[in-house]
Amino acid sequence: SQELEQSPQSLIVQEGKNLTINCTSSKTLYGLYWYKQKYGEGLIFLMMLQKGGEEKSHEKITAKLDEKKQQSSLHITASQPSHAGIYLCGAGVYNQGGKLIFGQGTELSVKP
Amino acid sequence: NAGVMQNPRHLVRRRGQEARLRCSPMKGHSHVYWYRQLPEEGLKFMVYLQKENIIDESGMPKERFSAEFPKEGPSILRIQQVVRGDSAAYFCASSPPWAGGSQETQYFGPGTRLLVL
């Protein structure tokens, strides 16, 4: 079965620093989603990538999907306390339309 | 456009009781998905529904759990005879109809936190 591994599991950075979170799949990814979850709340959609080599940016967050479609990275530039939370990568499963599988999450803390 | 609505946000039940979780999808969304987040575990898919149809229930426990998405009204996730192990956060997501056979982005609700005493 397909699995998603996220690294690191947790991250503490100083405000203003850049950081990268990785998501690796055991199989080819069919739609890769990045979400952010604040403790005790729901998931906020950030970005979705589908094509190998695709890159998308929104404000200070950039997500990339590698050419082989097995690895994605989320990069935050000049981090702020508002970026703190749990980042989850999710992916569609081939031939199981609708179902998303998720990584374990990366907990980000930003020190002012 | 209101987001995905879930209620109640918190639910406390004693062992053996029934729990009913409701989910109203975003306007224009006809696909609903339920996920469960157990303590110290990741988010796990449970069931995928379209109006009046269960499309994929591969993640649903075989007993005590059921889901529906009627023609009118919210989607309901029902857990009968709850046990302590059912304590978790249950999230609903919705998406618009798929265009060209490609999966659409799922938008999540705030979740229902179920505590079984």
mmCIF file of C-alpha atoms in Angstrom:
data_model
loop_
_atom_site.group_PDB
_atom_site.id
_atom_site.type_symbol
_atom_site.label_atom_id
_atom_site.label_comp_id
_atom_site.label_asym_id
_atom_site.label_seq_id
_atom_site.Cartn_x
_atom_site.Cartn_y
_atom_site.Cartn_z
ATOM 1 C CA SER A 1 0.000 0.000 0.000
ATOM 2 C CA GLN A 2 1.111 3.561 -0.576
ATOM 3 C CA GLU A 3 2.600 5.532 2.305
ATOM 4 C CA LEU A 4 3.690 9.111 2.794
ATOM 5 C CA GLU A 5 6.685 9.980 4.942
ATOM 6 C CA GLN A 6 7.162 13.518 6.156
ATOM 7 C CA SER A 7 10.371 14.992 7.496
ATOM 8 C CA PRO A 8 11.191 16.442 9.851
ATOM 9 C CA GLN A 9 8.521 15.435 12.364
ATOM 10 C CA SER A 10 8.956 18.718 14.175
ATOM 11 C CA LEU A 11 10.801 21.927 13.560
ATOM 12 C CA ILE A 12 11.600 24.980 15.664
ATOM 13 C CA VAL A 13 12.878 28.026 13.797
ATOM 14 C CA GLN A 14 13.641 31.615 14.639
ATOM 15 C CA GLU A 15 11.307 34.173 13.123
ATOM 16 C CA GLY A 16 12.653 35.365 9.794
ATOM 17 C CA LYS A 17 14.433 32.112 8.944
ATOM 18 C CA ASN A 18 13.642 29.923 5.926
ATOM 19 C CA LEU A 19 12.613 26.288 6.286
ATOM 20 C CA THR A 20 11.740 23.258 4.184
ATOM 21 C CA ILE A 21 9.419 20.326 4.878
ATOM 22 C CA ASN A 22 9.627 17.175 2.782
ATOM 23 C CA CYS A 23 7.063 14.584 1.790
ATOM 24 C CA THR A 24 8.151 11.316 0.186
ATOM 25 C CA SER A 25 5.931 8.644 -1.308
ATOM 26 C CA SER A 26 6.588 4.950 -1.801
ATOM 27 C CA LYS A 27 4.711 5.132 -5.103
ATOM 28 C CA THR A 28 3.925 7.660 -7.825
ATOM 29 C CA LEU A 29 1.813 10.496 -6.530
ATOM 30 C CA TYR A 30 -1.549 11.228 -8.125
ATOM 31 C CA GLY A 31 -2.287 14.705 -6.869
ATOM 32 C CA LEU A 32 -0.232 15.997 -3.952
ATOM 33 C CA TYR A 33 -1.914 18.308 -1.454
ATOM 34 C CA TRP A 34 -0.465 20.468 1.288
ATOM 35 C CA TYR A 35 -2.642 21.429 4.244
ATOM 36 C CA LYS A 36 -2.012 23.315 7.459
ATOM 37 C CA GLN A 37 -3.682 22.388 10.745
ATOM 38 C CA LYS A 38 -3.705 24.471 13.886
ATOM 39 C CA TYR A 39 -4.030 22.535 17.118
ATOM 40 C CA GLY A 40 -7.643 21.566 17.754
ATOM 41 C CA GLU A 41 -8.854 22.904 14.418
ATOM 42 C CA GLY A 42 -9.543 21.700 10.912
ATOM 43 C CA LEU A 43 -7.244 21.549 7.888
ATOM 44 C CA ILE A 44 -6.641 24.613 5.755
ATOM 45 C CA PHE A 45 -5.873 23.911 2.107
ATOM 46 C CA LEU A 46 -2.608 25.448 0.938
ATOM 47 C CA MET A 47 -1.709 24.084 -2.489
ATOM 48 C CA MET A 48 -2.206 21.183 -4.865
ATOM 49 C CA LEU A 49 0.373 19.831 -7.323
ATOM 50 C CA GLN A 50 -0.266 17.334 -10.093
ATOM 51 C CA LYS A 51 2.418 17.474 -12.744
ATOM 52 C CA GLY A 52 6.007 16.350 -12.393
ATOM 53 C CA GLY A 53 8.253 19.377 -11.912
ATOM 54 C CA GLU A 54 5.337 21.599 -10.946
ATOM 55 C CA GLU A 55 5.933 24.488 -8.562
ATOM 56 C CA LYS A 56 3.371 26.783 -6.958
ATOM 57 C CA SER A 57 3.721 29.756 -4.638
ATOM 58 C CA HIS A 58 1.362 31.631 -2.395
ATOM 59 C CA GLU A 59 2.656 34.534 -0.372
ATOM 60 C CA LYS A 60 5.806 33.187 1.320
ATOM 61 C CA ILE A 61 5.084 29.502 0.792
ATOM 62 C CA THR A 62 6.358 27.511 -2.213
ATOM 63 C CA ALA A 63 5.529 23.896 -2.955
ATOM 64 C CA LYS A 64 7.311 21.711 -5.507
ATOM 65 C CA LEU A 65 6.704 18.248 -6.924
ATOM 66 C CA ASP A 66 9.707 16.408 -8.354
ATOM 67 C CA GLU A 67 9.836 15.111 -11.927
ATOM 68 C CA LYS A 68 9.287 11.519 -10.849
ATOM 69 C CA LYS A 69 6.239 12.559 -8.799
ATOM 70 C CA GLN A 70 7.408 10.774 -5.682
ATOM 71 C CA GLN A 71 8.645 13.653 -3.581
ATOM 72 C CA SER A 72 7.324 17.071 -2.691
ATOM 73 C CA SER A 73 8.759 19.912 -0.647
ATOM 74 C CA LEU A 74 7.169 22.881 1.072
ATOM 75 C CA HIS A 75 9.407 25.890 1.544
ATOM 76 C CA ILE A 76 8.601 28.863 3.762
ATOM 77 C CA THR A 77 10.604 32.029 3.295
ATOM 78 C CA ALA A 78 11.152 34.491 6.152
ATOM 79 C CA SER A 79 8.992 32.564 8.618
ATOM 80 C CA GLN A 80 6.556 34.365 10.913
ATOM 81 C CA PRO A 81 4.740 33.250 14.080
ATOM 82 C CA SER A 82 1.563 32.974 11.966
ATOM 83 C CA HIS A 83 3.200 30.110 10.053
ATOM 84 C CA ALA A 84 3.231 27.941 13.175
ATOM 85 C CA GLY A 85 1.095 24.810 13.045
ATOM 86 C CA ILE A 86 1.087 21.262 11.710
ATOM 87 C CA TYR A 87 1.739 20.824 7.999
ATOM 88 C CA LEU A 88 0.266 17.753 6.350
ATOM 89 C CA CYS A 89 0.893 16.367 2.922
ATOM 90 C CA GLY A 90 -1.863 14.287 1.368
ATOM 91 C CA ALA A 91 -2.083 12.336 -1.865
ATOM 92 C CA GLY A 92 -4.646 10.677 -4.042
ATOM 93 C CA VAL A 93 -4.384 6.908 -4.472
ATOM 94 C CA TYR A 94 -4.257 5.387 -7.929
ATOM 95 C CA ASN A 95 -7.513 3.675 -8.817
ATOM 96 C CA GLN A 96 -9.124 4.633 -5.521
ATOM 97 C CA GLY A 97 -10.707 7.871 -6.537
ATOM 98 C CA GLY A 98 -11.612 10.212 -3.727
ATOM 99 C CA LYS A 99 -9.471 8.690 -1.019
ATOM 100 C CA LEU A 100 -6.562 10.749 0.275
ATOM 101 C CA ILE A 101 -3.736 9.312 2.349
ATOM 102 C CA PHE A 102 -1.775 11.601 4.642
ATOM 103 C CA GLY A 103 1.678 11.849 6.101
ATOM 104 C CA GLN A 104 2.131 12.013 9.858
ATOM 105 C CA GLY A 105 2.558 15.775 9.788
ATOM 106 C CA THR A 106 5.342 18.219 10.583
ATOM 107 C CA GLU A 107 4.859 20.420 13.631
ATOM 108 C CA LEU A 108 6.344 23.868 13.073
ATOM 109 C CA SER A 109 7.074 26.351 15.858
ATOM 110 C CA VAL A 110 8.341 29.840 15.061
ATOM 111 C CA LYS A 111 10.118 31.694 17.859
ATOM 112 C CA PRO A 112 9.625 35.454 17.838
ATOM 113 C CA ASN B 1 -19.444 31.213 0.589
ATOM 114 C CA ALA B 2 -19.490 29.408 3.900
ATOM 115 C CA GLY B 3 -16.981 26.638 4.365
ATOM 116 C CA VAL B 4 -17.660 23.045 5.351
ATOM 117 C CA MET B 5 -19.787 22.993 8.496
ATOM 118 C CA GLN B 6 -19.629 20.276 11.104
ATOM 119 C CA ASN B 7 -21.646 19.867 14.247
ATOM 120 C CA PRO B 8 -21.404 19.355 17.019
ATOM 121 C CA ARG B 9 -17.822 20.556 17.473
ATOM 122 C CA HIS B 10 -17.492 18.534 20.660
ATOM 123 C CA LEU B 11 -19.467 15.456 21.656
ATOM 124 C CA VAL B 12 -19.288 13.455 24.852
ATOM 125 C CA ARG B 13 -20.851 10.015 24.998
ATOM 126 C CA ARG B 14 -20.824 7.170 27.476
ATOM 127 C CA ARG B 15 -19.875 3.699 26.365
ATOM 128 C CA GLY B 16 -22.748 1.993 24.590
ATOM 129 C CA GLN B 17 -24.459 5.186 23.436
ATOM 130 C CA GLU B 18 -24.826 6.356 19.864
ATOM 131 C CA ALA B 19 -22.937 9.248 18.296
ATOM 132 C CA ARG B 20 -24.251 11.199 15.316
ATOM 133 C CA LEU B 21 -21.897 13.560 13.529
ATOM 134 C CA ARG B 22 -23.203 15.955 10.904
ATOM 135 C CA CYS B 23 -21.490 17.562 7.958
ATOM 136 C CA SER B 24 -22.818 20.215 5.587
ATOM 137 C CA PRO B 25 -20.610 20.535 2.495
ATOM 138 C CA MET B 26 -19.676 23.777 0.850
ATOM 139 C CA LYS B 27 -22.256 25.198 -1.550
ATOM 140 C CA GLY B 28 -22.023 23.500 -4.910
ATOM 141 C CA HIS B 29 -20.089 20.517 -3.539
ATOM 142 C CA SER B 30 -21.686 17.136 -4.125
ATOM 143 C CA HIS B 31 -18.863 14.919 -2.812
ATOM 144 C CA VAL B 32 -18.299 14.311 0.885
ATOM 145 C CA TYR B 33 -15.449 12.495 2.609
ATOM 146 C CA TRP B 34 -15.021 11.464 6.241
ATOM 147 C CA TYR B 35 -11.658 11.063 7.964
ATOM 148 C CA ARG B 36 -10.672 10.135 11.486
ATOM 149 C CA GLN B 37 -7.696 11.414 13.436
ATOM 150 C CA LEU B 38 -6.911 9.224 16.428
ATOM 151 C CA PRO B 39 -4.658 10.524 19.214
ATOM 152 C CA GLU B 40 -1.010 10.136 18.221
ATOM 153 C CA GLU B 41 -2.008 8.866 14.784
ATOM 154 C CA GLY B 42 -2.366 10.452 11.401
ATOM 155 C CA LEU B 43 -5.462 11.323 9.473
ATOM 156 C CA LYS B 44 -7.138 8.215 8.051
ATOM 157 C CA PHE B 45 -9.758 7.991 5.307
ATOM 158 C CA MET B 46 -13.047 6.414 6.279
ATOM 159 C CA VAL B 47 -15.661 6.867 3.567
ATOM 160 C CA TYR B 48 -16.439 8.770 0.366
ATOM 161 C CA LEU B 49 -20.025 9.616 -0.567
ATOM 162 C CA GLN B 50 -21.948 11.362 -3.263
ATOM 163 C CA LYS B 51 -25.594 12.290 -2.929
ATOM 164 C CA GLU B 52 -27.488 9.115 -1.953
ATOM 165 C CA ASN B 53 -24.518 6.890 -2.825
ATOM 166 C CA ILE B 54 -21.581 5.419 -0.944
ATOM 167 C CA ILE B 55 -18.674 5.365 -3.390
ATOM 168 C CA ASP B 56 -15.860 4.007 -1.222
ATOM 169 C CA GLU B 57 -16.182 2.780 2.358
ATOM 170 C CA SER B 58 -12.895 0.903 2.463
ATOM 171 C CA GLY B 59 -11.754 2.802 5.574
ATOM 172 C CA MET B 60 -14.887 2.248 7.640
ATOM 173 C CA PRO B 61 -14.776 -0.235 10.510
ATOM 174 C CA LYS B 62 -16.959 -3.195 9.592
ATOM 175 C CA GLU B 63 -19.243 -2.905 12.592
ATOM 176 C CA ARG B 64 -21.038 -0.079 14.384
ATOM 177 C CA PHE B 65 -20.094 2.621 11.856
ATOM 178 C CA SER B 66 -22.326 3.859 9.038
ATOM 179 C CA ALA B 67 -22.508 6.937 6.845
ATOM 180 C CA GLU B 68 -25.104 8.521 4.614
ATOM 181 C CA PHE B 69 -25.482 11.569 2.422
ATOM 182 C CA PRO B 70 -29.184 11.973 1.641
ATOM 183 C CA LYS B 71 -30.671 13.925 -1.218
ATOM 184 C CA GLU B 72 -31.632 16.679 1.195
ATOM 185 C CA GLY B 73 -29.737 17.646 4.327
ATOM 186 C CA PRO B 74 -26.276 17.039 5.725
ATOM 187 C CA SER B 75 -24.119 13.953 5.588
ATOM 188 C CA ILE B 76 -24.286 11.890 8.783
ATOM 189 C CA LEU B 77 -21.610 9.665 10.289
ATOM 190 C CA ARG B 78 -23.225 7.382 12.837
ATOM 191 C CA ILE B 79 -21.393 5.342 15.438
ATOM 192 C CA GLN B 80 -23.474 2.868 17.385
ATOM 193 C CA GLN B 81 -22.573 1.482 20.802
ATOM 194 C CA VAL B 82 -19.503 3.673 21.129
ATOM 195 C CA VAL B 83 -16.376 2.379 22.876
ATOM 196 C CA ARG B 84 -13.453 4.322 24.357
ATOM 197 C CA GLY B 85 -11.356 3.553 21.290
ATOM 198 C CA ASP B 86 -13.759 5.620 19.179
ATOM 199 C CA SER B 87 -12.553 8.788 20.910
ATOM 200 C CA ALA B 88 -10.991 10.851 18.134
ATOM 201 C CA ALA B 89 -11.412 13.890 15.939
ATOM 202 C CA TYR B 90 -13.680 13.213 12.975
ATOM 203 C CA PHE B 91 -13.243 15.448 9.972
ATOM 204 C CA CYS B 92 -15.504 15.914 7.024
ATOM 205 C CA ALA B 93 -14.304 17.269 3.696
ATOM 206 C CA SER B 94 -16.164 18.198 0.551
ATOM 207 C CA SER B 95 -15.272 18.766 -3.078
ATOM 208 C CA PRO B 96 -17.042 19.889 -6.218
ATOM 209 C CA PRO B 97 -17.984 17.347 -8.876
ATOM 210 C CA TRP B 98 -14.919 16.002 -10.597
ATOM 211 C CA ALA B 99 -14.071 17.710 -13.868
ATOM 212 C CA GLY B 100 -12.718 15.533 -16.650
ATOM 213 C CA GLY B 101 -12.255 12.581 -14.321
ATOM 214 C CA SER B 102 -9.624 14.368 -12.234
ATOM 215 C CA GLN B 103 -9.873 14.493 -8.473
ATOM 216 C CA GLU B 104 -10.860 17.901 -7.104
ATOM 217 C CA THR B 105 -9.414 19.555 -4.023
ATOM 218 C CA GLN B 106 -11.016 18.520 -0.745
ATOM 219 C CA TYR B 107 -11.888 21.301 1.704
ATOM 220 C CA PHE B 108 -12.098 20.325 5.335
ATOM 221 C CA GLY B 109 -14.442 21.267 8.112
ATOM 222 C CA PRO B 110 -13.368 22.127 11.685
ATOM 223 C CA GLY B 111 -13.995 18.596 12.907
ATOM 224 C CA THR B 112 -16.038 16.975 15.664
ATOM 225 C CA ARG B 113 -14.093 15.880 18.714
ATOM 226 C CA LEU B 114 -15.722 12.793 20.177
ATOM 227 C CA LEU B 115 -14.925 11.760 23.716
ATOM 228 C CA VAL B 116 -16.229 8.443 24.991
ATOM 229 C CA LEU B 117 -16.320 8.092 28.758
#
